Coordinates of C-alpha atoms in Angstrom, one line a residue:
Chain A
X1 CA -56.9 71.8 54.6
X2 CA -56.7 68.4 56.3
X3 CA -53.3 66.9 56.8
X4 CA -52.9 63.3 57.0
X5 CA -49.5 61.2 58.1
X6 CA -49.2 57.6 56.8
X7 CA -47.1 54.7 58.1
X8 CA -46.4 52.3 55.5
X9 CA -46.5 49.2 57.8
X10 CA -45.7 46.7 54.6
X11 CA -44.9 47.5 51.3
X12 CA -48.6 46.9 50.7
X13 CA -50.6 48.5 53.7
X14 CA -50.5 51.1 56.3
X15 CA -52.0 53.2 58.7
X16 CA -53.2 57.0 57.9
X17 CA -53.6 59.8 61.0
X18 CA -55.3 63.1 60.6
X19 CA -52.8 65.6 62.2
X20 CA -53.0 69.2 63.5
X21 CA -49.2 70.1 63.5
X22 CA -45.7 68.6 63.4
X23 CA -44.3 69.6 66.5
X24 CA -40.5 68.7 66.0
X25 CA -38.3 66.9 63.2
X26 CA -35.0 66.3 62.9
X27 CA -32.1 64.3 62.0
X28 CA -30.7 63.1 64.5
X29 CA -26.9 60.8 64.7
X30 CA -28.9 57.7 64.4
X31 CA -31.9 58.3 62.7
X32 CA -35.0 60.2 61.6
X33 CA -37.1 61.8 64.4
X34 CA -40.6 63.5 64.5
X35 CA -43.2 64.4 67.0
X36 CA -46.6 65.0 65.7
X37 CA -49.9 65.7 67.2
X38 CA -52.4 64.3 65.8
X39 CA -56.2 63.6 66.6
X40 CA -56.8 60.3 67.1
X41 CA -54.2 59.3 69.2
X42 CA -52.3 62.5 70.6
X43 CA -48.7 63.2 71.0
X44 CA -47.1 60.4 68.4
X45 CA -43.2 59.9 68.5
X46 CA -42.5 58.7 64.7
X47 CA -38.7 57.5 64.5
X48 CA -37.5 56.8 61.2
X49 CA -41.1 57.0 59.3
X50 CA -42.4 53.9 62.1
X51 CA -45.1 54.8 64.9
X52 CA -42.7 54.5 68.6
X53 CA -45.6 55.9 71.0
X54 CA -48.6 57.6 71.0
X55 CA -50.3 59.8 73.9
X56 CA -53.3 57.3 73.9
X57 CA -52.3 53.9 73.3
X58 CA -48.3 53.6 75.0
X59 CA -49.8 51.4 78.0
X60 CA -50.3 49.0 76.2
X61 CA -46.7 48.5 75.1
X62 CA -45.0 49.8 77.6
X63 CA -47.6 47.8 80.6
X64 CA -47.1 44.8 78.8
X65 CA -43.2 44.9 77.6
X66 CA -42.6 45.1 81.5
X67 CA -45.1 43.7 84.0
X68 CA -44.7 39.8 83.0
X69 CA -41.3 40.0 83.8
X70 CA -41.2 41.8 86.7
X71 CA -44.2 40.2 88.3
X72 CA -42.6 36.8 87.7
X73 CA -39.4 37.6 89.6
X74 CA -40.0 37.4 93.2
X75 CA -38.1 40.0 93.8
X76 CA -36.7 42.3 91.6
X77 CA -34.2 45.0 92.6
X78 CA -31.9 45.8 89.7
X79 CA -33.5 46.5 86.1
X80 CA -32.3 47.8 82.7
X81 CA -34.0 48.7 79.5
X82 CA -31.9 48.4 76.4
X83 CA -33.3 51.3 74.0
X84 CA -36.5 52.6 75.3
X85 CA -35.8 56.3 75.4
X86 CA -39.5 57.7 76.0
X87 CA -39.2 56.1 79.1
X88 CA -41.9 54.5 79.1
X89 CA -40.7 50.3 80.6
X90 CA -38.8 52.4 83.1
X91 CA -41.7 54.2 85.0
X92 CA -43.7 50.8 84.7
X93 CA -40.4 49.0 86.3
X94 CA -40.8 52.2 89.1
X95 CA -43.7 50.4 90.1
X96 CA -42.4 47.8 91.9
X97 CA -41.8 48.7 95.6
X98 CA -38.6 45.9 95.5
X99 CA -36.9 48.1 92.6
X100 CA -33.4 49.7 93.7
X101 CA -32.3 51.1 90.6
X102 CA -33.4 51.2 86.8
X103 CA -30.8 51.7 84.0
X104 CA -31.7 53.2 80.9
X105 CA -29.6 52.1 77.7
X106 CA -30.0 54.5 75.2
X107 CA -28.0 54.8 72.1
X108 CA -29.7 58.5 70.7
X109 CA -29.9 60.8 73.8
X110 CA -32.2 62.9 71.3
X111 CA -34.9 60.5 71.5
X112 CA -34.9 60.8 75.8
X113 CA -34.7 65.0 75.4
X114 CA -37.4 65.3 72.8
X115 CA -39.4 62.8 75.2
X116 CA -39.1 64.6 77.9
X117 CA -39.9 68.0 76.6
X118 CA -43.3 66.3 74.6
X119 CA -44.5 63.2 76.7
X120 CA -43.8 63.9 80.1
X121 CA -46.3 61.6 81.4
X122 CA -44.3 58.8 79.5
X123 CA -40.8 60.0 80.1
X124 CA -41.3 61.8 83.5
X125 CA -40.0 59.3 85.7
X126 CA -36.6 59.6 84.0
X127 CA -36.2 62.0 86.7
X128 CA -36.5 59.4 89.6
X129 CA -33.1 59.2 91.7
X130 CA -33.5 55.4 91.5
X131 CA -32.6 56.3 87.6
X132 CA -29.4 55.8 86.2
X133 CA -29.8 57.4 82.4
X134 CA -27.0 56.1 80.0
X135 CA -26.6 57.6 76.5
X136 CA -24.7 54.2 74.9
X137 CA -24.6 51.6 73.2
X138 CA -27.4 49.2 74.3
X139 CA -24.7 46.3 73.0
X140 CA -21.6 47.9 74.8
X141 CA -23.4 48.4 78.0
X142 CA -24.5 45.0 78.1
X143 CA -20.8 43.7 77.5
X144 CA -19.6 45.6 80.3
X145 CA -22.4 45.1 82.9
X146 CA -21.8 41.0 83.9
X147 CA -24.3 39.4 86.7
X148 CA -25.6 42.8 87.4
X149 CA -29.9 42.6 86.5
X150 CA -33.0 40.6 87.6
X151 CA -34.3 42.1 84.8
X152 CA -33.4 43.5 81.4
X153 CA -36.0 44.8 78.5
X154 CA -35.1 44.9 74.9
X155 CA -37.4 48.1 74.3
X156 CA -35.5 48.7 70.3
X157 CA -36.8 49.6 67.4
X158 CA -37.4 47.5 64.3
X159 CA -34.8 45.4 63.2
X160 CA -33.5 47.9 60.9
X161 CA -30.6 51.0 61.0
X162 CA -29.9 51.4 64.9
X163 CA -31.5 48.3 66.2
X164 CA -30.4 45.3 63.8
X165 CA -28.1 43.9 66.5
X166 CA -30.3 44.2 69.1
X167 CA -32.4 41.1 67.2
X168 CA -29.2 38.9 66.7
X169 CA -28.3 35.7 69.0
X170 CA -24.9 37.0 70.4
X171 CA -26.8 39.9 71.8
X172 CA -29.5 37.4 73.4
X173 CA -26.5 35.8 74.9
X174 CA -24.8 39.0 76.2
X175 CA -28.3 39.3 78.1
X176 CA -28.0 36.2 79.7
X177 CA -24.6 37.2 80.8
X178 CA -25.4 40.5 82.0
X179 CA -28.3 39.0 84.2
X180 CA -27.9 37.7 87.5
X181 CA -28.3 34.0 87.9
X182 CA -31.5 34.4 88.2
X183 CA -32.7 37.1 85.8
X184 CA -35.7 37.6 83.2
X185 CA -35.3 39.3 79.8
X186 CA -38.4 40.0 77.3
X187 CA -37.7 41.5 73.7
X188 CA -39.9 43.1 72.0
X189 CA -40.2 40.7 68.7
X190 CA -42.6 42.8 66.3
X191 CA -46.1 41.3 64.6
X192 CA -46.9 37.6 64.4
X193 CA -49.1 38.5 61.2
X194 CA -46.0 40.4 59.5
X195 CA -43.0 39.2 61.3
X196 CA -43.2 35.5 60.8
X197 CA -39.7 34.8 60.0
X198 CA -38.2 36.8 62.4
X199 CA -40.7 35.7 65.2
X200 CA -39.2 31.9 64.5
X201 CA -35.5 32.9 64.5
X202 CA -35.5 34.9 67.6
X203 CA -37.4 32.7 69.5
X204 CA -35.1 29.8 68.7
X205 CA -32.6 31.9 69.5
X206 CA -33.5 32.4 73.1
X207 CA -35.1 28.9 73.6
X208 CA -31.0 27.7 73.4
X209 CA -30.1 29.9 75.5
X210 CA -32.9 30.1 78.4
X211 CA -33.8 27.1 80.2
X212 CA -37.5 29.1 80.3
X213 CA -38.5 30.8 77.0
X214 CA -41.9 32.0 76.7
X215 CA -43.9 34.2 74.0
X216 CA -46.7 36.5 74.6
X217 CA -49.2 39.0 72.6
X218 CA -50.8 42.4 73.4
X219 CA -53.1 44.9 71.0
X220 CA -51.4 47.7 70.1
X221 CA -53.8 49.7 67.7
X222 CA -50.9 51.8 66.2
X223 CA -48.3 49.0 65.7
X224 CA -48.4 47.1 62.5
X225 CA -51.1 44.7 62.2
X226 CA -52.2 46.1 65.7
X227 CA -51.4 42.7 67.4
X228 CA -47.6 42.8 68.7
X229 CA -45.5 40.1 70.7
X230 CA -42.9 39.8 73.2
X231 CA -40.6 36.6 74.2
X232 CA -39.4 35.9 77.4
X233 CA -35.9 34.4 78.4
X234 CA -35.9 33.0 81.9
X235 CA -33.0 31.6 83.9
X236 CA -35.2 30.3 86.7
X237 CA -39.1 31.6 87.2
X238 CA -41.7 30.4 84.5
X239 CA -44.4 32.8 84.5
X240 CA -46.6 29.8 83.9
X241 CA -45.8 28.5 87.2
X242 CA -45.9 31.5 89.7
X243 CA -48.1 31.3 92.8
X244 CA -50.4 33.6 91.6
X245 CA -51.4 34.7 95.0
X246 CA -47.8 36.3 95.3
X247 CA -48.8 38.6 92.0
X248 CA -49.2 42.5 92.4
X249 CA -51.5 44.6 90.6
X250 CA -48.9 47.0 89.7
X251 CA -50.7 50.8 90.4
X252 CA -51.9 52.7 87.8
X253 CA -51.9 50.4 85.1
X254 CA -54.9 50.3 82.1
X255 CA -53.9 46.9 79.9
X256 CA -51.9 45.0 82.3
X257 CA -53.9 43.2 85.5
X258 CA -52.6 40.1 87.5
X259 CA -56.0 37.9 86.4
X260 CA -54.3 38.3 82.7
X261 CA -50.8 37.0 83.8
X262 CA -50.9 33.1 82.8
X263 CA -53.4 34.0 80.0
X264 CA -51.4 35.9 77.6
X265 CA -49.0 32.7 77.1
X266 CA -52.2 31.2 74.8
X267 CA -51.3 33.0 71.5
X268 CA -53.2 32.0 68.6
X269 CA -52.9 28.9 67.0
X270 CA -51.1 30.1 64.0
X271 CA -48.6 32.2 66.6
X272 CA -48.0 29.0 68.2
X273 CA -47.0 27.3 64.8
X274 CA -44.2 29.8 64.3
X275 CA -42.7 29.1 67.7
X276 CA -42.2 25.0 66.4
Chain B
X1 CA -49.7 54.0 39.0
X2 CA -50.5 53.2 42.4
X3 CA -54.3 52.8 44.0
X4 CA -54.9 52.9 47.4
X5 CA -57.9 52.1 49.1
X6 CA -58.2 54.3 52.5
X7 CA -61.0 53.9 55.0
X8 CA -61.5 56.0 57.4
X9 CA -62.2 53.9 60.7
X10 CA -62.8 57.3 62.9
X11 CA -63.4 60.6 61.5
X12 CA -59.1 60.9 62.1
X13 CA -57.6 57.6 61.5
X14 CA -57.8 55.0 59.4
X15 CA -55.8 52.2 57.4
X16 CA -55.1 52.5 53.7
X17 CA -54.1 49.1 51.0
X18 CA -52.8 48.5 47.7
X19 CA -55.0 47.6 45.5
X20 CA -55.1 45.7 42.0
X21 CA -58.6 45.9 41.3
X22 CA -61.9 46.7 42.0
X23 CA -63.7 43.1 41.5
X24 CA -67.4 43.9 42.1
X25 CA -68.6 47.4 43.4
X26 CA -72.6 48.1 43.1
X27 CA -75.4 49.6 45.1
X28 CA -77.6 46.7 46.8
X29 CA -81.0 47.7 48.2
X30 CA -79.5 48.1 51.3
X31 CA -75.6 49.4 50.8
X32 CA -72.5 50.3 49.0
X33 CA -70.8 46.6 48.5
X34 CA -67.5 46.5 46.8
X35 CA -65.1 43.0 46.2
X36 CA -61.8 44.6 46.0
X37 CA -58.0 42.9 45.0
X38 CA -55.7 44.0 47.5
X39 CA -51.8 42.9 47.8
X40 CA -51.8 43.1 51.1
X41 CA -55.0 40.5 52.2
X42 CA -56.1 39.1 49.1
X43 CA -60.1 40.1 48.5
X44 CA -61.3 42.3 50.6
X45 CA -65.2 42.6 50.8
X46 CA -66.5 46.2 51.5
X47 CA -69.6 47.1 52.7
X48 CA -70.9 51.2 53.2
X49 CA -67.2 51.8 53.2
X50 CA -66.5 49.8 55.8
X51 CA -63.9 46.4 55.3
X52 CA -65.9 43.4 56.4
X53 CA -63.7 40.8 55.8
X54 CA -60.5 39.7 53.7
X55 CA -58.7 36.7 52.7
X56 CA -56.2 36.6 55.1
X57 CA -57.5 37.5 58.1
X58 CA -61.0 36.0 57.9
X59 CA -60.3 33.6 59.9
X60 CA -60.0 35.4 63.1
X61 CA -63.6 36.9 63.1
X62 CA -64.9 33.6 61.8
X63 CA -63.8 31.4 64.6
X64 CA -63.5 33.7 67.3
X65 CA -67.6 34.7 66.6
X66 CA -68.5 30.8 66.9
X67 CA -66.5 28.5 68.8
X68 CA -66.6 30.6 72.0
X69 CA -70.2 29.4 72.0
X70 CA -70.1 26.3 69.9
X71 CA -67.4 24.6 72.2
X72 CA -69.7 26.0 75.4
X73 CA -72.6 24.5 74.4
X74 CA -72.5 20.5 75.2
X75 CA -74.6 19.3 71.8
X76 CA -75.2 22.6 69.5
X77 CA -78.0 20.2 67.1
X78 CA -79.3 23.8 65.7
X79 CA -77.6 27.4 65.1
X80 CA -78.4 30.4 63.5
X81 CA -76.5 33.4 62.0
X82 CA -78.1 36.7 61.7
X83 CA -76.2 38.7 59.2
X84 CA -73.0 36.9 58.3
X85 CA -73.8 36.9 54.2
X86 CA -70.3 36.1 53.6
X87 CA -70.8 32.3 55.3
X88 CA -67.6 32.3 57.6
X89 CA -69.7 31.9 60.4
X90 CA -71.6 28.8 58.9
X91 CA -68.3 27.4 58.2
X92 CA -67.1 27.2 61.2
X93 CA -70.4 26.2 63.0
X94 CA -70.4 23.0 60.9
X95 CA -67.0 22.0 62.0
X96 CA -69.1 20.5 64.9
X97 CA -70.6 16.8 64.3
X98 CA -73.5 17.3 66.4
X99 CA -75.0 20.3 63.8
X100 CA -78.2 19.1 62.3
X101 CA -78.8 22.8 60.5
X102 CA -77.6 26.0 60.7
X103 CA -79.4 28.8 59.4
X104 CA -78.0 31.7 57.7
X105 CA -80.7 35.1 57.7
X106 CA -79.2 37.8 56.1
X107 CA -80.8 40.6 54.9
X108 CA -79.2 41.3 51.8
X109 CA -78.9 38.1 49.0
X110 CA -76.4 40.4 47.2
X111 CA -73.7 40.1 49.8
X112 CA -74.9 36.4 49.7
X113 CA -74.0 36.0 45.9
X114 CA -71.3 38.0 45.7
X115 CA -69.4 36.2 48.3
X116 CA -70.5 32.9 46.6
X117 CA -68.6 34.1 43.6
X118 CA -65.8 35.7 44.7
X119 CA -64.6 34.0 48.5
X120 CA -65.4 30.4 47.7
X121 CA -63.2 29.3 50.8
X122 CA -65.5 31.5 53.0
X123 CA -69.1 31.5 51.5
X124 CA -68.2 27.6 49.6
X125 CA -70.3 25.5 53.0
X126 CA -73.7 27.6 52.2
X127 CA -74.1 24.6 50.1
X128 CA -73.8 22.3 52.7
X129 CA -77.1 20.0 53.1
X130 CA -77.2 21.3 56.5
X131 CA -77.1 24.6 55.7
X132 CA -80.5 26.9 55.3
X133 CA -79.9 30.3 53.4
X134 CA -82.6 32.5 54.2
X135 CA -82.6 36.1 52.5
X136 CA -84.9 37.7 55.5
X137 CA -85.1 40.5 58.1
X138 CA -83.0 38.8 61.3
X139 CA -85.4 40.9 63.3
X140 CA -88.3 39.4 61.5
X141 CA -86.7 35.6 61.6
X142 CA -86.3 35.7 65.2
X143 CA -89.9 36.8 65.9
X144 CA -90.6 34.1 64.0
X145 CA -88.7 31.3 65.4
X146 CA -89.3 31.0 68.8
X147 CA -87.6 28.2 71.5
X148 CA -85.7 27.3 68.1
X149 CA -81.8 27.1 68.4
X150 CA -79.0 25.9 70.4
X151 CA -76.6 28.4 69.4
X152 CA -77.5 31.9 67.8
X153 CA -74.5 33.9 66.4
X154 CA -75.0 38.0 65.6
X155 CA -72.5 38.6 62.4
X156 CA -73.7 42.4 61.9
X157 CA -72.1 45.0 59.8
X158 CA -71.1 48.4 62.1
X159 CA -74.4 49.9 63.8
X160 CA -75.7 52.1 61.5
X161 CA -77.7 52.0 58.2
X162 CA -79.3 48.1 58.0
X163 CA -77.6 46.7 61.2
X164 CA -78.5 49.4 63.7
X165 CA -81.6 47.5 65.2
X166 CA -79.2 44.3 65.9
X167 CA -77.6 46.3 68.3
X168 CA -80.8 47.4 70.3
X169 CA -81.9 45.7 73.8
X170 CA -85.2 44.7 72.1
X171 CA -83.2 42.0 69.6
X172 CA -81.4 40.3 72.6
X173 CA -84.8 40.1 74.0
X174 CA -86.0 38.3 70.7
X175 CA -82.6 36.4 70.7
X176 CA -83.5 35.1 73.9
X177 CA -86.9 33.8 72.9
X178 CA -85.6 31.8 69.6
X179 CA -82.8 30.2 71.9
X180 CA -84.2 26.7 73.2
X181 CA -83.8 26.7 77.0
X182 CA -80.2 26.4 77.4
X183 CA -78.7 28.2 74.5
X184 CA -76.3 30.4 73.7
X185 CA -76.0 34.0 72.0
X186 CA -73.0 35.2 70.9
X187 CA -73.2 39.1 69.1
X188 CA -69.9 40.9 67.9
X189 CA -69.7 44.3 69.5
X190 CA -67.0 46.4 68.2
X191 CA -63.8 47.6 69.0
X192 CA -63.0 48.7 72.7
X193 CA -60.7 51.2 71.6
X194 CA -63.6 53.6 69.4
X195 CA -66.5 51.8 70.9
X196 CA -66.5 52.3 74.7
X197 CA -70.1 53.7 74.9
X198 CA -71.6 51.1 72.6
X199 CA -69.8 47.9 74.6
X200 CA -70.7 49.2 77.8
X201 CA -74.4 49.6 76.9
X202 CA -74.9 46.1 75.2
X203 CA -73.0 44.7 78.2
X204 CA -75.8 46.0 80.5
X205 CA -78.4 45.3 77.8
X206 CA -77.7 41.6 77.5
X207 CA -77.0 41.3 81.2
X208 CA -80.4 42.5 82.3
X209 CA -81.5 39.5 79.9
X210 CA -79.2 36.6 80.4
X211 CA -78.3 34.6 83.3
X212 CA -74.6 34.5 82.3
X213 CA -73.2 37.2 80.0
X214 CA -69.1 37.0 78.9
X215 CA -67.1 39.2 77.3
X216 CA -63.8 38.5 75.0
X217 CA -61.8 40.0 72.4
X218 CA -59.6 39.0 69.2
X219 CA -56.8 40.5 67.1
X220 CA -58.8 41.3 63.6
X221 CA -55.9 43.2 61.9
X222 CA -58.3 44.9 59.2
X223 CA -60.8 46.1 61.9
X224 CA -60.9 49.4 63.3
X225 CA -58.2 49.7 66.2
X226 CA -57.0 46.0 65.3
X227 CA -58.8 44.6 68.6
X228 CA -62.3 43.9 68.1
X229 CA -65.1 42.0 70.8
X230 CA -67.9 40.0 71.3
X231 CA -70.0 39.8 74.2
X232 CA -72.3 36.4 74.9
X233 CA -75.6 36.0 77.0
X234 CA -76.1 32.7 77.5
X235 CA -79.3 31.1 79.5
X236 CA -77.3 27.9 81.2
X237 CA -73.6 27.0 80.6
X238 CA -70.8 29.2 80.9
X239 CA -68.0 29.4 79.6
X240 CA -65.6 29.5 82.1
X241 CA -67.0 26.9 83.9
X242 CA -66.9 24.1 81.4
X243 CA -64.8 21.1 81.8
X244 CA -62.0 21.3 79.7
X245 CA -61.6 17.7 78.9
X246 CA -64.7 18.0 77.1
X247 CA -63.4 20.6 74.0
X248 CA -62.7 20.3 71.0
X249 CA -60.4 21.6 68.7
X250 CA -62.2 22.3 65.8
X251 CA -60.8 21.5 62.2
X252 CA -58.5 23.6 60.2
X253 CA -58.5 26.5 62.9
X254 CA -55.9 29.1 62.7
X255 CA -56.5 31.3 65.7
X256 CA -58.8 29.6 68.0
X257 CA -57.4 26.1 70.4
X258 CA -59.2 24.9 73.2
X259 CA -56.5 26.0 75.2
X260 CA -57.9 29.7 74.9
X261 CA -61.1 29.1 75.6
X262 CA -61.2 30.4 79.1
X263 CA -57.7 32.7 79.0
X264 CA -59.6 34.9 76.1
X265 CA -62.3 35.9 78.7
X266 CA -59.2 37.6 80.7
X267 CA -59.5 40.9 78.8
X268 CA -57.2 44.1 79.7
X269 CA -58.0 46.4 82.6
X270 CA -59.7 49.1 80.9
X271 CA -61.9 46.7 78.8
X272 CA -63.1 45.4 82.6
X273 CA -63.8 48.6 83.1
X274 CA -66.3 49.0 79.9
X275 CA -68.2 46.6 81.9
X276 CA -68.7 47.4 85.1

């Protein structure tokens, strides 16, 4: 008997998985949670029927959500990442000798415990005392947490159930109050092939409120259309301008290298006509 | 009633799409072809199982094969496509003024025909005066065309069945001998993702044959892993070396701009690692 788990990515098309075993379901307060272990790609964290993180491809996402803004800040001691529960942005922001403290923002404190128990080498570094691990309201914490970050990641979901106001303008703006004066935030803003729309409204969104707004791609083989995208809001430091010579090679990492840092602001030609 | 066409890119994953109808499915003398009408990426052309190319995202593989070494070269006059039956590649190669004739060897006239008929905006330029369709061996045409081209593009299908010998040392060898003195080669090599083995052996292969070999990679939603590579061997000019004043940007692109001509050769960590 061969079991198979398939992502509908579009109403049309998806991708299929060949699994050996479910390893945890449930329903959680906010949503639908599963861990399954499948061949391909290992462990895979599926929250409400959408592919989160996978054993064998999470570097990518989690390399690349992080290291262009915390590479471009000179000096970056105070971080948050807004959703994020596998923990995954926070031991990539742990590798930055300048870091002080992290926050995690995490609305379902199921989705940190079942990462924990499943991908510890994703969620391990929850543990570090430099840490802080908040079960809240992403949109909450932000309101209460003024000129406190040099750097804050919007690590969510899609923009559906839990996560819709984590894609809206006031929350962008929130951001840019909850950052120091001069702070970095990326978003993660979903597939340039299948997001079109929202790709244009969110990046507008931030380019009125940043004076630097950027927009970058990485492949992520088990996100929809396996080419995802991130925009940047700046306050001061363009990524574009950075000595490069002042760059670290942030340990450990297997997508992410200093030599890419300028280069993944060339998008494609029909990415760039959705950021007009 | 719902039909789904599924294809298994590894023995445990794969991506599945909605179809309408099968268009076209017969057995050529060399493989299973099928022109299927999916909701998700229009026509879909599908060769021993395997998607070759689509509607919608055509145009990735297309222009990511041949401007990489089109733009390179100073005054491509003469190109040739081995494989390629659908006629993207052509396209695209007679976006430059300087093309005198591009010839297309495929090995199978079926894929030829059927692309004629049902992808008229990919296969439509095979009727270009400029163009020479040549049902043939590529092995074969190469030995036979020595110190002939400017710019010779490998547009196989996946290495097995008719394509496995254009992925063998001996072909780049050949390749080298029907390029004129300072031309280019560029061959598409897979996905890094599934592919590791294959990339890093073609690397070395070409590199023991080329004075400058280059490696880059493209978002090709529909291909296995969604990131998929090509790797050049090129007797003269390089690509990162060329003076950027003296691009083009080609007509009617939708992923390739000049401005990524030398930021798409900054590939992620562990692809660097393939090649070493």
């Amino acid at each position: 008997m061969e079991l198979w788990y398939t992502e509908k990515q579009t109403e049309n098309y998806g991708i299929t998985v060949k699994i050996t075993n479910t390893l945890h379901t449930e329903k959680t307060e906010f949503q639908d949670l599963a861990m399954i272990e499948t061949l391909q790609w290992g462990k895979m964290l599926v929250l409400d029927g959408m592919v989160m993180t996978t054993d064998k491809d999470e570097f990518v996402y989690h390399e690349m959500i992080t290291h262009l803004a915390m590479n471009t800040h000179p000096n970056p001691k105070t971080a948050l990442v807004v959703g994020g529960g596998d923990g995954g942005a926070i031991r990539e922001i742990l590798k930055y000798p300048s870091i002080e403290k992290a926050v995690l923002a995490e609305i379902d404190g199921r989705v940190i415990e079942v990462s924990r128990e499943y991908l510890p080498q994703i969620a391990g570094k929850l543990d570090d005392p430099r840490v802080d691990v908040q079960v809240v309201d992403g949109i909450k914490y932000i309101h209460d947490n003024k000129d406190s970050f040099d750097v804050i990641l919007v690590d969510s979901t899609e923009p559906v159930g839990p996560a819709v106001g984590l894609f809206a303008r006031d929350f962008y703006q929130g951001i840019f109050e909850a950052l120091k004066e001069d702070g970095i935030m990326v978003a993660q803003t979903e597939s340039p092939f299948f997001n079109a729309d929202l790709i244009t409204r969110v990046y507008k969104d931030i380019a009125a409120i940043y004076p630097v707004t950027r927009y970058y791609t990485a492949a992520i083989p088990t996100y929809p259309s396996g080419l995802w995208s991130f925009t940047m809001g700046s306050k001061k430091y363009d990524p574009l301008e950075v000595d490069e010579s002042k760059l670290i090679d942030p340990e450990g990492t297997k997508y992410y290298h200093k030599g890419m840092h300028k280069s993944v602001f060339n998008v494609p030609k029909f990415v760039m006509e959705l950021l007009k």
